[in-house]
Amino acid sequence: MTATAELMDYADVVARFDPVLGLEVHVELSTATKMFCGCANVFGGEPNSRVCPTCLGLPGALPVVNGKAVESAIRIGLALNCQIAEWCRFARKNYFYPDMPKNFQTSQYDEPIAYDGYLDVVLEDGEIFRVGIERAHMEEDTGKSLHVGGATGRIHGAEHSLLDYNRAGVPLIEIVTKPIVGAGERAPEVARAYVTALRDLLRALDVSDVRMDQGSLRCDANVSLMPKGAEEFGTRSETKNVNSLRSVERAVRYEMCRQGAVLAAGGTVVQETRHFDEATGSTSSGRRKETAEDYRYFPEPDLVPIAPAREWVEQLRTTLPELPWERRRRAQEEWGLSDAELRDLVNAGALELVAETVEAGAAPGEARSWWVSYLAQQANVRGVELGDLEITPAQVARVIALVAEGTLTNKLARQVVDGVLDGEGEPDEVVEKRGLKVVSDDSALLAAIDEALAANADVAEKIRSGKVAAAGAIVGAVMKATKGQADAKRVRELVLERCGQG
Ligand SMILES: [Zn+2]
């Protein structure tokens, strides 16, 4: 029986079945050059402008391993708590596909560079779920096919196809989990949290730009169900190239509901690859899944084995950054944040920016407030990521200091930030150029106050007769006259003094 579009209610699925997940994540490394040749490793570009005899698989061309890619693979393995192989090889995975000019992919098969690790994943409610890592191995990316003439961009319905080999040979690390069992109804959430944690980890390691939208991080989700209490895993489907975090969660959930309906109707789940449709949130049948034997793997004869010296591995271990969740835990403690505040900060992509602003001397509360409110708003208006705003944490810290010492009000400070964002220079220069200092000279303020009192004689009279609340109107007039550059509190004191209420 093949797939049907029938879905079981999610609550019924988790009442009757235990889901088992397996997640395979491909990450493109951000090395300067490709895995086995000297071609530049850059996203996009004029089609077929970054190719050479090696990555085109021309006769006689020989590959050479990119040392930096091996180094990144080892660092990823170490960060995932894996064993690092003392000796391993590349293998040829043989199959024909037009975007793969050699007719085999150079990959690793039974000798991965890293194996047997784990990644601790933090769920929404703070619970930690440990995901076992089966292996992380090195391989190369394929080129890209562009199917022209059809409505969907898929090969189905296309008139012809174009091939771009710029991506052929880009270094990839494939990270494969052990079967994830015991997640129960939280399986979709676990899947999303795992890919999120992995993305954050790879970003902290600075080995990839981890752009799911550009395909530098891609996730295949294997899902199967087994009846509650069963020991043996069910047949799995593999949903390919899910390209956003949200889609990972949706795809797993959809597959659970689809397979639940198949099994409940007495059918069998077909072992196959499936495509996830972002628009409908559903998956559709792809090709029947091959087994490893189909690929006729054999050791790559053109490459020497990789035997990373233990001293090198240990030296690389010392280069591991503080892991994202450790970093968060520390920030939460040091800055006294609630779980919700921490989550907002992380979701806004502001954690590191706030940390650097604090390091530059700002109080954590002030630093956080600037980055998650006004600066986040400006990033939104300007259509850039928070970290890409044209202002440094040190400059934000300087603005905060200017407010603290009374040179700027919060309102003026926002204008200074605007000036910095608009390329007018350092905060102090913007203050000078725009004339934004708080008017703290009492005589200048008194002149403005006298003017306002004269212009509002009735209000002045009220204040003199003891209705101090009326002073607000005069303060407002003075603030307007000084273009907001006066300290409102000081103006109020002076108004009351002037009216004999001081
Ligand atoms: Zn090349």
JSON list of C-alpha atoms and ligand atoms in Angstrom, two decimals, residues 34 37-39 50-55, ligand 1:
[
{"chain": "A", "resi": 34, "resn": "LYS", "atom": "CA", "xyz": [36.56, 23.24, -2.32]},
{"chain": "A", "resi": 37, "resn": "CYS", "atom": "CA", "xyz": [40.60, 21.20, -5.57]},
{"chain": "A", "resi": 38, "resn": "GLY", "atom": "CA", "xyz": [41.58, 24.86, -5.41]},
{"chain": "A", "resi": 39, "resn": "CYS", "atom": "CA", "xyz": [38.33, 26.31, -6.79]},
{"chain": "A", "resi": 50, "resn": "ARG", "atom": "CA", "xyz": [34.19, 28.13, -10.34]},
{"chain": "A", "resi": 51, "resn": "VAL", "atom": "CA", "xyz": [35.13, 24.79, -11.80]},
{"chain": "A", "resi": 52, "resn": "CYS", "atom": "CA", "xyz": [38.29, 22.95, -12.78]},
{"chain": "A", "resi": 53, "resn": "PRO", "atom": "CA", "xyz": [39.22, 19.50, -14.19]},
{"chain": "A", "resi": 54, "resn": "THR", "atom": "CA", "xyz": [39.08, 17.95, -10.69]},
{"chain": "A", "resi": 55, "resn": "CYS", "atom": "CA", "xyz": [35.61, 19.08, -9.64]},
{"chain": "B", "resi": 1, "resn": "ZN", "atom": "ZN", "xyz": [37.62, 22.62, -8.92]}
]
